[in-house]
Amino acid sequence: MRECFEVRDTDAGGRIGELTVPRADVTVETPALLPVINPNLDTISPRRLATEFGAEILITNSYIIHGDDTLHERALEEGLHELLDFPGAIMTDSGSFQLSEYGEIDVTTEEILAFQHEIGSDIATPVDIPTPPDVSHERAEADLETTQERLEIAEAADTGEMLVSAPVQGSTYPDLRERAGRHADGTELDVFPVGAVVPLMNDYRYDDMIDVVAAAKRGLGADAPVHLFGAGHPMMFALAVAMGCDLFDSAAYALYARDDRYLTVRGTRQLADLEYLPCSCAICTAYSPDELRALPDDERESELAAHNLHVTFAEIRRIKEAIRAGNLLELVEQRARAHPTMLDGYRTLLDHAAQLERSDPVSKGSFFYTSHESARRPEVVRHHERLERLSVPDSLLLTEGDSPRSDEFDDSWRVEPPFGPFPRTLSRSYPLTAEVPERTDRAALEAAADGVARLVDANPDTAVTIAHRGWPAGVLERVPDSVDLVDLQSDDGR
Ligand SMILES: [Zn+2]
């Protein structure tokens, strides 16, 4: 077990956890948002972040402080917590972003780690190489080797109680991301940022983002706290949490405010376009859109940033509550409807349902079938796997109708979309208690037919009959030929 991180509750790949930050003497509950503070200008002061927004942790850039004579001196003299006036945990970045933007920086990993330690950072970052998406495999691999060398330097450095992060790189190559995750997990380092995903998010490539995170997670193992580096839009938090991300950092709240952009969980709006403010935070209830637009630039930027932060923190709380209630995937389904690329992200998440199934709780409160994507949820995957292990009699009726009165069959099981067949004794156990719409869709029927096929394939000597309510021919094609078919809706049905 990693000593600094404990998982308390899970749902799909998402978890509520506790990140212990010894140097700050603070325990941060995850999923957590780290507002980004630019040490040169704060749109919202760190003290306000703590008192007004409940921020337990923030992130700032040690490279900027290192390179600015005044800040450098003050940080060494007063310490980072005094300098920023923040009572919670402070994570620092290392200049890797500047490296990716400008091609070079003037510090080494040893120097910047020592500096982060000296100024009192609680979670430090080595200088990794953020390889952009879609470069050649060769380059991504070479960059990764450099990053891994830096992690080994960081591991050997004397950093005391300070936690140190181990960024996971590898561009858009799942094999490299997985290898990077495994290597990082094998170090003594503490927090695991999945790096260089910002270009993917800027291009709305949520499908690729999910593949990258899924690969990193396969390498990292279940007890590693994962930070999605540079991800600050609340629209995609639920999706990323469901794939197993625990920490997010937001510069978006301030950057967007500077451009008069208003964050919502369904996307970004221009303040100029808003006739109503669809939010009930302190800002949105105090102003009309016209009043907000009429404010002086500085004030408007600060008020918009405050709204953006309120929305962002509220979504984090909503996600935690969804994990507690066991309906995180229902929340992800709602968010997936906000933008077609989010839907691609959710469908990609479901490509990894077997991976998610390993952390998904066996029992939850409810399973709501709310879209045809629900047919691919981890619970359905798990039920299909379980079907292979259930013992069956010599002859078995699977029926959507009532139990037969005759003793023509040794036993009769229920069959229900999207799960497929199950013994009646399981009908009150999760997820078979699912709420499914009356108007069953094709995806649910196909998943049920696949369940029948799994059961039949695992028990070739059992004579199986299925009594269905008018399943279309294309769905029945998924059922093995050996199965007798009875249509309950036709005249000769029983
Ligand atoms: Zn608001």
Tab-separated table of C-alpha atoms and ligand atoms in Angstrom:
chain	number	residue	atom	x	y	z
A	1	MET	CA	0.000	0.000	0.000
A	2	ARG	CA	1.118	3.527	-0.757
A	3	GLU	CA	1.166	5.260	2.587
A	4	CYS	CA	-0.012	8.642	1.361
A	5	PHE	CA	-3.205	7.454	-0.332
A	6	GLU	CA	-6.175	5.483	0.872
A	7	VAL	CA	-9.260	4.632	-1.159
A	8	ARG	CA	-12.482	4.789	0.867
A	9	ASP	CA	-15.222	4.269	-1.673
A	10	THR	CA	-15.397	3.245	-5.330
A	11	ASP	CA	-17.840	3.347	-8.223
A	12	ALA	CA	-16.832	2.157	-11.701
A	13	GLY	CA	-13.179	3.336	-11.906
A	14	GLY	CA	-13.927	6.365	-9.703
A	15	ARG	CA	-13.003	6.575	-6.053
A	16	ILE	CA	-13.231	8.770	-3.004
A	17	GLY	CA	-9.847	8.747	-1.355
A	18	GLU	CA	-7.635	10.465	1.157
A	19	LEU	CA	-4.323	11.926	0.116
A	20	THR	CA	-2.174	12.513	3.183
A	21	VAL	CA	0.261	15.375	2.651
A	22	PRO	CA	2.652	15.119	5.596
A	23	ARG	CA	4.623	18.296	5.027
A	24	ALA	CA	1.454	20.409	5.113
A	25	ASP	CA	-0.059	18.263	7.854
A	26	VAL	CA	-3.194	18.122	5.734
A	27	THR	CA	-5.374	15.311	4.419
A	28	VAL	CA	-6.956	16.105	1.079
A	29	GLU	CA	-10.145	14.331	0.122
A	30	THR	CA	-10.159	13.200	-3.495
A	31	PRO	CA	-11.415	13.692	-6.160
A	32	ALA	CA	-9.900	17.117	-5.544
A	33	LEU	CA	-9.490	20.276	-7.536
A	34	LEU	CA	-6.214	22.186	-7.336
A	35	PRO	CA	-6.799	25.777	-8.457
A	36	VAL	CA	-3.748	27.034	-10.335
A	37	ILE	CA	-2.195	30.144	-8.813
A	38	ASN	CA	0.014	32.311	-10.956
A	39	PRO	CA	2.444	33.738	-8.384
A	40	ASN	CA	2.568	37.003	-10.320
A	41	LEU	CA	-1.146	37.745	-10.346
A	42	ASP	CA	-3.933	36.213	-8.391
A	43	THR	CA	-7.402	36.637	-9.800
A	44	ILE	CA	-8.736	35.161	-6.570
A	45	SER	CA	-6.417	35.167	-3.571
A	46	PRO	CA	-5.294	31.801	-2.170
A	47	ARG	CA	-6.742	32.767	1.216
A	48	ARG	CA	-10.175	33.235	-0.421
A	49	LEU	CA	-9.766	29.890	-2.208
A	50	ALA	CA	-9.467	28.239	1.184
A	51	THR	CA	-12.110	30.127	3.135
A	52	GLU	CA	-14.735	30.849	0.488
A	53	PHE	CA	-14.366	27.846	-1.829
A	54	GLY	CA	-13.069	25.190	0.539
A	55	ALA	CA	-9.895	24.506	-1.477
A	56	GLU	CA	-7.718	22.071	0.470
A	57	ILE	CA	-4.866	22.144	-2.022
A	58	LEU	CA	-3.607	24.358	-4.828
A	59	ILE	CA	-0.846	24.254	-7.398
A	60	THR	CA	1.628	26.911	-8.417
A	61	ASN	CA	4.704	26.960	-10.613
A	62	SER	CA	8.072	26.781	-8.878
A	63	TYR	CA	9.838	27.527	-12.162
A	64	ILE	CA	8.199	30.973	-12.378
A	65	ILE	CA	9.170	31.677	-8.762
A	66	HIS	CA	12.698	30.402	-9.392
A	67	GLY	CA	13.146	32.685	-12.389
A	68	ASP	CA	11.804	35.896	-10.776
A	69	ASP	CA	14.360	37.575	-8.516
A	70	THR	CA	11.863	39.121	-6.118
A	71	LEU	CA	9.657	36.054	-5.811
A	72	HIS	CA	12.699	33.794	-5.573
A	73	GLU	CA	14.079	35.712	-2.643
A	74	ARG	CA	10.753	36.079	-0.840
A	75	ALA	CA	9.936	32.382	-1.290
A	76	LEU	CA	13.264	31.364	0.236
A	77	GLU	CA	12.880	33.839	3.082
A	78	GLU	CA	9.210	33.460	3.960
A	79	GLY	CA	8.376	30.066	2.522
A	80	LEU	CA	5.718	29.287	-0.031
A	81	HIS	CA	2.820	29.116	2.420
A	82	GLU	CA	3.537	32.610	3.728
A	83	LEU	CA	4.252	33.955	0.274
A	84	LEU	CA	0.912	32.783	-1.073
A	85	ASP	CA	-0.947	33.016	2.238
A	86	PHE	CA	-2.541	29.584	1.899
A	87	PRO	CA	-3.214	27.241	4.821
A	88	GLY	CA	-3.742	24.010	2.821
A	89	ALA	CA	-1.376	21.821	0.809
A	90	ILE	CA	0.661	23.351	-2.007
A	91	MET	CA	1.820	21.386	-5.024
A	92	THR	CA	4.414	22.877	-7.336
A	93	ASP	CA	5.085	22.313	-11.005
A	94	SER	CA	8.638	22.293	-12.297
A	95	GLY	CA	8.811	24.122	-15.601
A	96	SER	CA	7.955	21.127	-17.767
A	97	PHE	CA	5.143	23.131	-19.317
A	98	GLN	CA	7.572	25.923	-20.223
A	99	LEU	CA	9.887	23.248	-21.614
A	100	SER	CA	7.127	21.980	-23.890
A	101	GLU	CA	6.174	25.522	-24.945
A	102	TYR	CA	9.642	27.054	-25.478
A	103	GLY	CA	11.852	24.011	-26.072
A	104	GLU	CA	14.253	24.689	-23.238
A	105	ILE	CA	14.489	25.749	-19.606
A	106	ASP	CA	17.457	26.656	-17.454
A	107	VAL	CA	17.088	24.294	-14.504
A	108	THR	CA	17.741	20.598	-14.007
A	109	THR	CA	15.579	18.166	-12.090
A	110	GLU	CA	18.074	18.170	-9.198
A	111	GLU	CA	18.074	21.973	-8.973
A	112	ILE	CA	14.329	22.475	-9.224
A	113	LEU	CA	13.559	19.676	-6.760
A	114	ALA	CA	16.013	21.158	-4.263
A	115	PHE	CA	14.426	24.569	-4.806
A	116	GLN	CA	10.907	23.214	-4.318
A	117	HIS	CA	12.079	21.609	-1.104
A	118	GLU	CA	13.738	24.802	0.119
A	119	ILE	CA	10.708	26.996	-0.423
A	120	GLY	CA	8.444	24.570	1.406
A	121	SER	CA	6.472	22.871	-1.346
A	122	ASP	CA	4.350	19.959	-0.126
A	123	ILE	CA	4.232	18.042	-3.418
A	124	ALA	CA	7.066	18.634	-5.856
A	125	THR	CA	7.457	17.749	-9.531
A	126	PRO	CA	10.586	16.721	-11.461
A	127	VAL	CA	11.268	18.065	-14.954
A	128	ASP	CA	9.578	15.458	-17.136
A	129	ILE	CA	9.236	15.629	-20.926
A	130	PRO	CA	5.618	16.301	-21.964
A	131	THR	CA	5.523	14.572	-25.336
A	132	PRO	CA	2.676	15.909	-27.507
A	133	PRO	CA	0.073	13.625	-29.130
A	134	ASP	CA	0.674	11.892	-32.474
A	135	VAL	CA	4.483	12.174	-32.624
A	136	SER	CA	6.368	9.107	-33.889
A	137	HIS	CA	6.518	6.106	-31.599
A	138	GLU	CA	10.295	6.414	-31.724
A	139	ARG	CA	10.300	9.966	-30.389
A	140	ALA	CA	7.681	9.192	-27.731
A	141	GLU	CA	9.785	6.273	-26.557
A	142	ALA	CA	13.004	8.302	-26.478
A	143	ASP	CA	11.291	11.129	-24.547
A	144	LEU	CA	9.886	8.583	-22.140
A	145	GLU	CA	13.338	7.229	-21.415
A	146	THR	CA	14.459	10.737	-20.466
A	147	THR	CA	11.412	11.187	-18.230
A	148	GLN	CA	12.148	7.874	-16.556
A	149	GLU	CA	15.749	8.912	-15.899
A	150	ARG	CA	14.434	12.095	-14.272
A	151	LEU	CA	12.101	10.069	-12.065
A	152	GLU	CA	15.030	7.987	-10.924
A	153	ILE	CA	16.976	11.164	-10.121
A	154	ALA	CA	13.948	12.403	-8.160
A	155	GLU	CA	13.717	9.108	-6.316
A	156	ALA	CA	17.362	9.368	-5.237
A	157	ALA	CA	17.076	13.017	-4.131
A	158	ASP	CA	16.777	13.871	-0.446
A	159	THR	CA	13.291	15.351	-0.295
A	160	GLY	CA	12.356	14.668	3.320
A	161	GLU	CA	8.631	14.668	4.025
A	162	MET	CA	7.829	16.393	0.739
A	163	LEU	CA	5.809	14.196	-1.616
A	164	VAL	CA	7.135	13.981	-5.161
A	165	SER	CA	5.096	13.329	-8.254
A	166	ALA	CA	6.026	10.901	-11.015
A	167	PRO	CA	4.526	12.099	-14.311
A	168	VAL	CA	3.376	9.406	-16.740
A	169	GLN	CA	4.114	10.245	-20.371
A	170	GLY	CA	4.070	8.278	-23.644
A	171	SER	CA	2.114	10.499	-26.047
A	172	THR	CA	-0.918	8.785	-27.610
A	173	TYR	CA	0.615	5.290	-27.468
A	174	PRO	CA	-1.184	2.984	-25.016
A	175	ASP	CA	1.787	0.585	-24.866
A	176	LEU	CA	4.108	3.434	-23.809
A	177	ARG	CA	1.608	4.921	-21.363
A	178	GLU	CA	1.178	1.524	-19.739
A	179	ARG	CA	4.920	0.971	-19.585
A	180	ALA	CA	5.386	4.493	-18.157
A	181	GLY	CA	2.719	3.763	-15.544
A	182	ARG	CA	4.392	0.514	-14.531
A	183	HIS	CA	7.792	2.189	-14.252
A	184	ALA	CA	6.426	5.113	-12.211
A	185	ASP	CA	4.545	2.704	-9.961
A	186	GLY	CA	7.782	0.844	-9.320
A	187	THR	CA	9.473	3.976	-7.944
A	188	GLU	CA	9.131	5.270	-4.397
A	189	LEU	CA	7.430	8.416	-5.703
A	190	ASP	CA	4.004	9.392	-4.476
A	191	VAL	CA	1.561	11.079	-6.887
A	192	PHE	CA	1.083	10.189	-10.542
A	193	PRO	CA	0.157	12.917	-13.012
A	194	VAL	CA	-0.912	11.725	-16.448
A	195	GLY	CA	0.868	14.362	-18.500
A	196	ALA	CA	0.522	16.084	-21.866
A	197	VAL	CA	-3.234	15.539	-22.196
A	198	VAL	CA	-4.037	19.253	-22.563
A	199	PRO	CA	-3.615	19.185	-26.381
A	200	LEU	CA	-6.104	16.291	-26.489
A	201	MET	CA	-8.638	18.217	-24.447
A	202	ASN	CA	-8.114	21.425	-26.420
A	203	ASP	CA	-9.040	19.420	-29.534
A	204	TYR	CA	-12.018	17.749	-27.808
A	205	ARG	CA	-10.320	14.343	-28.186
A	206	TYR	CA	-11.941	12.869	-25.075
A	207	ASP	CA	-11.871	9.383	-26.642
A	208	ASP	CA	-8.071	9.510	-26.966
A	209	MET	CA	-7.786	11.046	-23.507
A	210	ILE	CA	-9.680	8.090	-22.033
A	211	ASP	CA	-7.489	5.571	-23.881
A	212	VAL	CA	-4.375	7.311	-22.567
A	213	VAL	CA	-5.630	7.347	-18.977
A	214	ALA	CA	-6.844	3.728	-19.195
A	215	ALA	CA	-3.392	2.620	-20.378
A	216	ALA	CA	-1.597	4.585	-17.648
A	217	LYS	CA	-3.953	3.080	-15.052
A	218	ARG	CA	-3.204	-0.464	-16.205
A	219	GLY	CA	0.460	0.174	-15.439
A	220	LEU	CA	-0.082	2.106	-12.223
A	221	GLY	CA	-2.078	-0.235	-10.080
A	222	ALA	CA	-5.077	0.493	-7.908
A	223	ASP	CA	-3.479	2.300	-4.978
A	224	ALA	CA	-1.802	5.079	-6.979
A	225	PRO	CA	-3.310	8.580	-6.745
A	226	VAL	CA	-3.695	9.824	-10.323
A	227	HIS	CA	-3.611	13.467	-11.352
A	228	LEU	CA	-4.955	14.496	-14.764
A	229	PHE	CA	-2.455	17.257	-15.400
A	230	GLY	CA	-3.921	20.439	-16.891
A	231	ALA	CA	-7.537	19.282	-16.833
A	232	GLY	CA	-9.744	22.019	-15.470
A	233	HIS	CA	-13.055	22.029	-17.331
A	234	PRO	CA	-15.860	20.712	-15.107
A	235	MET	CA	-17.650	19.230	-18.127
A	236	MET	CA	-15.202	16.312	-18.293
A	237	PHE	CA	-14.530	15.676	-14.584
A	238	ALA	CA	-17.153	12.919	-14.177
A	239	LEU	CA	-15.815	11.056	-17.206
A	240	ALA	CA	-12.197	11.333	-16.044
A	241	VAL	CA	-13.082	10.333	-12.470
A	242	ALA	CA	-14.951	7.269	-13.777
A	243	MET	CA	-11.725	6.240	-15.546
A	244	GLY	CA	-9.831	6.597	-12.261
A	245	CYS	CA	-8.471	10.152	-12.014
A	246	ASP	CA	-8.269	11.611	-8.501
A	247	LEU	CA	-6.739	15.078	-8.892
A	248	PHE	CA	-7.435	17.914	-11.303
A	249	ASP	CA	-5.894	21.343	-11.623
A	250	SER	CA	-7.737	24.309	-12.973
A	251	ALA	CA	-6.184	27.327	-14.587
A	252	ALA	CA	-9.354	27.470	-16.692
A	253	TYR	CA	-11.377	29.289	-14.021
A	254	ALA	CA	-9.058	32.323	-14.292
A	255	LEU	CA	-7.999	32.092	-17.942
A	256	TYR	CA	-11.593	31.793	-19.141
A	257	ALA	CA	-12.704	34.671	-16.914
A	258	ARG	CA	-10.080	36.882	-18.529
A	259	ASP	CA	-11.785	36.251	-21.901
A	260	ASP	CA	-15.336	36.728	-20.552
A	261	ARG	CA	-16.039	33.003	-20.758
A	262	TYR	CA	-18.561	31.466	-18.387
A	263	LEU	CA	-18.085	27.807	-17.404
A	264	THR	CA	-20.962	25.367	-17.071
A	265	VAL	CA	-20.989	21.600	-16.670
A	266	ARG	CA	-22.407	21.391	-20.175
A	267	GLY	CA	-19.713	23.503	-21.827
A	268	THR	CA	-18.475	27.081	-22.061
A	269	ARG	CA	-20.576	30.146	-22.859
A	270	GLN	CA	-19.559	33.654	-23.821
A	271	LEU	CA	-20.792	36.186	-21.291
A	272	ALA	CA	-21.863	38.348	-24.244
A	273	ASP	CA	-24.324	35.651	-25.387
A	274	LEU	CA	-26.023	35.006	-22.064
A	275	GLU	CA	-29.514	36.291	-21.485
A	276	TYR	CA	-29.814	34.367	-18.216
A	277	LEU	CA	-27.256	33.056	-15.733
A	278	PRO	CA	-27.978	29.320	-15.383
A	279	CYS	CA	-26.392	28.973	-11.951
A	280	SER	CA	-27.296	29.696	-8.350
A	281	CYS	CA	-23.876	30.654	-6.962
A	282	ALA	CA	-23.374	33.888	-5.031
A	283	ILE	CA	-22.276	35.732	-8.178
A	284	CYS	CA	-25.075	34.557	-10.432
A	285	THR	CA	-27.751	35.404	-7.886
A	286	ALA	CA	-26.284	38.856	-7.195
A	287	TYR	CA	-26.040	40.047	-10.794
A	288	SER	CA	-28.036	39.959	-14.002
A	289	PRO	CA	-25.987	39.273	-17.134
A	290	ASP	CA	-26.240	42.979	-18.047
A	291	GLU	CA	-24.984	44.041	-14.636
A	292	LEU	CA	-22.094	41.592	-14.893
A	293	ARG	CA	-21.207	42.885	-18.356
A	294	ALA	CA	-21.296	46.475	-17.103
A	295	LEU	CA	-18.685	45.903	-14.387
A	296	PRO	CA	-15.177	47.363	-14.811
A	297	ASP	CA	-12.798	44.838	-16.434
A	298	ASP	CA	-10.944	43.843	-13.262
A	299	GLU	CA	-14.051	43.367	-11.232
A	300	ARG	CA	-15.843	41.421	-13.973
A	301	GLU	CA	-12.872	39.121	-14.379
A	302	SER	CA	-12.757	38.437	-10.679
A	303	GLU	CA	-16.524	37.830	-10.405
A	304	LEU	CA	-16.520	35.534	-13.446
A	305	ALA	CA	-13.541	33.625	-12.046
A	306	ALA	CA	-15.452	33.186	-8.799
A	307	HIS	CA	-18.473	31.815	-10.676
A	308	ASN	CA	-16.208	29.513	-12.704
A	309	LEU	CA	-14.697	28.181	-9.497
A	310	HIS	CA	-18.076	27.708	-7.819
A	311	VAL	CA	-19.270	25.609	-10.774
A	312	THR	CA	-16.048	23.614	-10.775
A	313	PHE	CA	-16.064	22.830	-7.052
A	314	ALA	CA	-19.783	22.031	-7.165
A	315	GLU	CA	-19.168	19.434	-9.871
A	316	ILE	CA	-16.444	17.822	-7.744
A	317	ARG	CA	-18.920	17.581	-4.837
A	318	ARG	CA	-21.614	16.196	-7.160
A	319	ILE	CA	-19.178	13.528	-8.357
A	320	LYS	CA	-18.258	12.550	-4.803
A	321	GLU	CA	-21.919	12.242	-3.908
A	322	ALA	CA	-22.491	10.119	-7.029
A	323	ILE	CA	-19.660	7.782	-6.003
A	324	ARG	CA	-21.178	7.504	-2.519
A	325	ALA	CA	-24.610	6.775	-3.969
A	326	GLY	CA	-23.230	4.357	-6.575
A	327	ASN	CA	-24.571	6.273	-9.569
A	328	LEU	CA	-21.430	7.802	-11.041
A	329	LEU	CA	-22.036	6.214	-14.437
A	330	GLU	CA	-25.518	7.739	-14.564
A	331	LEU	CA	-23.859	11.138	-14.040
A	332	VAL	CA	-21.310	10.366	-16.754
A	333	GLU	CA	-24.182	9.464	-19.110
A	334	GLN	CA	-25.799	12.842	-18.436
A	335	ARG	CA	-22.558	14.724	-19.031
A	336	ALA	CA	-21.909	12.679	-22.194
A	337	ARG	CA	-25.040	14.254	-23.694
A	338	ALA	CA	-23.536	17.746	-23.518
A	339	HIS	CA	-21.316	17.359	-26.578
A	340	PRO	CA	-20.815	14.652	-29.227
A	341	THR	CA	-17.125	14.391	-28.348
A	342	MET	CA	-18.049	13.764	-24.709
A	343	LEU	CA	-20.253	10.919	-25.934
A	344	ASP	CA	-17.224	9.541	-27.800
A	345	GLY	CA	-15.332	9.770	-24.532
A	346	TYR	CA	-18.041	7.840	-22.687
A	347	ARG	CA	-18.249	5.174	-25.390
A	348	THR	CA	-14.467	4.799	-25.167
A	349	LEU	CA	-14.765	4.483	-21.391
A	350	LEU	CA	-17.138	1.563	-21.985
A	351	ASP	CA	-14.537	-0.068	-24.252
A	352	HIS	CA	-12.633	-0.418	-20.984
A	353	ALA	CA	-15.613	-1.847	-19.056
A	354	ALA	CA	-13.702	-5.021	-18.148
A	355	GLN	CA	-10.914	-2.880	-16.638
A	356	LEU	CA	-13.457	-0.778	-14.720
A	357	GLU	CA	-15.257	-3.888	-13.539
A	358	ARG	CA	-12.305	-4.763	-11.303
A	359	SER	CA	-12.883	-1.729	-9.072
A	360	ASP	CA	-16.659	-1.455	-9.499
A	361	PRO	CA	-18.538	-2.501	-6.342
A	362	VAL	CA	-20.453	-5.774	-6.600
A	363	SER	CA	-23.512	-4.168	-5.076
A	364	LYS	CA	-24.896	-0.630	-5.259
A	365	GLY	CA	-28.213	1.053	-4.680
A	366	SER	CA	-29.624	1.080	-8.173
A	367	PHE	CA	-28.832	0.592	-11.834
A	368	PHE	CA	-30.734	2.987	-14.065
A	369	TYR	CA	-30.722	2.080	-17.729
A	370	THR	CA	-30.761	5.584	-19.216
A	371	SER	CA	-29.198	5.204	-22.656
A	372	HIS	CA	-28.237	2.393	-24.989
A	373	GLU	CA	-24.669	2.828	-23.730
A	374	SER	CA	-25.941	1.443	-20.402
A	375	ALA	CA	-25.948	-2.006	-22.058
A	376	ARG	CA	-22.130	-1.918	-22.043
A	377	ARG	CA	-21.649	-0.967	-18.384
A	378	PRO	CA	-19.237	-2.947	-16.170
A	379	GLU	CA	-22.194	-4.507	-14.323
A	380	VAL	CA	-23.369	-6.168	-17.552
A	381	VAL	CA	-19.849	-7.378	-18.293
A	382	ARG	CA	-19.630	-8.838	-14.786
A	383	HIS	CA	-22.988	-10.597	-15.057
A	384	HIS	CA	-21.962	-12.191	-18.351
A	385	GLU	CA	-18.744	-13.442	-16.754
A	386	ARG	CA	-20.716	-14.831	-13.836
A	387	LEU	CA	-23.001	-16.753	-16.214
A	388	GLU	CA	-20.095	-18.995	-17.130
A	389	ARG	CA	-19.726	-20.091	-13.512
A	390	LEU	CA	-23.367	-20.830	-12.637
A	391	SER	CA	-24.407	-24.472	-12.509
A	392	VAL	CA	-27.226	-25.457	-14.836
A	393	PRO	CA	-29.524	-28.514	-15.129
A	394	ASP	CA	-29.831	-30.810	-18.162
A	395	SER	CA	-32.728	-28.858	-19.646
A	396	LEU	CA	-33.345	-25.178	-19.012
A	397	LEU	CA	-36.006	-22.684	-20.053
A	398	LEU	CA	-34.968	-19.021	-20.214
A	399	THR	CA	-38.085	-16.885	-20.310
A	400	GLU	CA	-39.253	-13.283	-20.336
A	401	GLY	CA	-42.658	-14.621	-19.241
A	402	ASP	CA	-43.971	-16.613	-16.255
A	403	SER	CA	-42.608	-19.951	-15.048
A	404	PRO	CA	-44.127	-22.828	-17.029
A	405	ARG	CA	-46.714	-25.002	-15.265
A	406	SER	CA	-45.516	-28.216	-16.913
A	407	ASP	CA	-42.393	-30.104	-15.867
A	408	GLU	CA	-41.083	-30.109	-19.398
A	409	PHE	CA	-37.886	-28.401	-18.172
A	410	ASP	CA	-35.638	-29.165	-15.203
A	411	ASP	CA	-35.567	-25.468	-14.335
A	412	SER	CA	-36.721	-22.085	-15.600
A	413	TRP	CA	-34.694	-18.865	-15.347
A	414	ARG	CA	-35.610	-15.246	-16.016
A	415	VAL	CA	-34.098	-13.504	-19.011
A	416	GLU	CA	-34.045	-9.706	-18.929
A	417	PRO	CA	-32.371	-7.102	-21.092
A	418	PRO	CA	-29.601	-6.023	-20.883
A	419	PHE	CA	-28.260	-8.769	-18.578
A	420	GLY	CA	-29.660	-11.909	-20.193
A	421	PRO	CA	-30.463	-15.052	-18.177
A	422	PHE	CA	-30.266	-15.538	-14.398
A	423	PRO	CA	-31.687	-17.964	-11.822
A	424	ARG	CA	-34.804	-16.608	-10.076
A	425	THR	CA	-32.977	-16.662	-6.729
A	426	LEU	CA	-30.743	-13.823	-7.997
A	427	SER	CA	-33.596	-11.612	-9.148
A	428	ARG	CA	-33.481	-9.414	-6.040
A	429	SER	CA	-29.732	-8.858	-6.132
A	430	TYR	CA	-27.808	-6.021	-7.783
A	431	PRO	CA	-27.642	-5.312	-10.698
A	432	LEU	CA	-30.599	-7.492	-11.720
A	433	THR	CA	-32.927	-5.110	-9.876
A	434	ALA	CA	-32.131	-2.535	-12.585
A	435	GLU	CA	-34.733	0.019	-13.629
A	436	VAL	CA	-35.090	-0.416	-17.376
A	437	PRO	CA	-37.449	1.596	-19.616
A	438	GLU	CA	-40.603	-0.151	-20.906
A	439	ARG	CA	-39.466	0.550	-24.445
A	440	THR	CA	-36.431	-1.691	-24.551
A	441	ASP	CA	-33.833	-0.688	-27.103
A	442	ARG	CA	-31.875	-2.836	-29.481
A	443	ALA	CA	-28.615	-2.572	-27.515
A	444	ALA	CA	-30.271	-4.023	-24.391
A	445	LEU	CA	-31.756	-6.935	-26.378
A	446	GLU	CA	-28.426	-7.646	-28.036
A	447	ALA	CA	-26.653	-7.642	-24.676
A	448	ALA	CA	-29.284	-10.075	-23.322
A	449	ALA	CA	-28.800	-12.344	-26.357
A	450	ASP	CA	-25.035	-12.224	-25.781
A	451	GLY	CA	-25.679	-13.320	-22.198
A	452	VAL	CA	-27.673	-16.298	-23.466
A	453	ALA	CA	-24.809	-17.170	-25.801
A	454	ARG	CA	-22.275	-17.009	-22.941
A	455	LEU	CA	-24.391	-19.398	-20.859
A	456	VAL	CA	-24.907	-21.830	-23.745
A	457	ASP	CA	-21.242	-21.803	-24.763
A	458	ALA	CA	-20.200	-22.602	-21.194
A	459	ASN	CA	-22.714	-25.475	-20.941
A	460	PRO	CA	-22.787	-27.273	-24.304
A	461	ASP	CA	-24.573	-30.345	-22.868
A	462	THR	CA	-27.595	-28.435	-21.553
A	463	ALA	CA	-30.716	-28.239	-23.736
A	464	VAL	CA	-31.669	-24.543	-23.677
A	465	THR	CA	-34.951	-23.009	-24.798
A	466	ILE	CA	-35.536	-19.272	-24.837
A	467	ALA	CA	-39.039	-17.792	-24.618
A	468	HIS	CA	-38.727	-14.143	-25.675
A	469	ARG	CA	-41.135	-11.305	-26.341
A	470	GLY	CA	-40.713	-10.658	-30.032
A	471	TRP	CA	-36.947	-10.248	-30.262
A	472	PRO	CA	-36.019	-9.237	-33.828
A	473	ALA	CA	-34.294	-11.770	-36.083
A	474	GLY	CA	-31.031	-9.790	-35.995
A	475	VAL	CA	-30.942	-10.097	-32.202
A	476	LEU	CA	-31.814	-13.809	-32.240
A	477	GLU	CA	-28.928	-14.414	-34.642
A	478	ARG	CA	-26.604	-13.788	-31.679
A	479	VAL	CA	-28.063	-16.822	-29.881
A	480	PRO	CA	-26.374	-20.176	-30.775
A	481	ASP	CA	-28.252	-22.438	-33.228
A	482	SER	CA	-28.633	-25.175	-30.613
A	483	VAL	CA	-31.119	-23.031	-28.644
A	484	ASP	CA	-34.859	-23.642	-29.204
A	485	LEU	CA	-36.724	-20.393	-29.801
A	486	VAL	CA	-40.260	-19.597	-28.634
A	487	ASP	CA	-41.840	-16.212	-29.333
A	488	LEU	CA	-44.208	-15.340	-26.478
A	489	GLN	CA	-45.910	-12.716	-28.638
A	490	SER	CA	-46.843	-15.073	-31.472
A	491	ASP	CA	-49.991	-17.295	-31.445
A	492	ASP	CA	-48.135	-20.509	-30.718
A	493	GLY	CA	-46.212	-18.936	-27.831
A	494	ARG	CA	-46.815	-20.245	-24.357
B	1	ZN	ZN	-22.584	31.075	-10.886
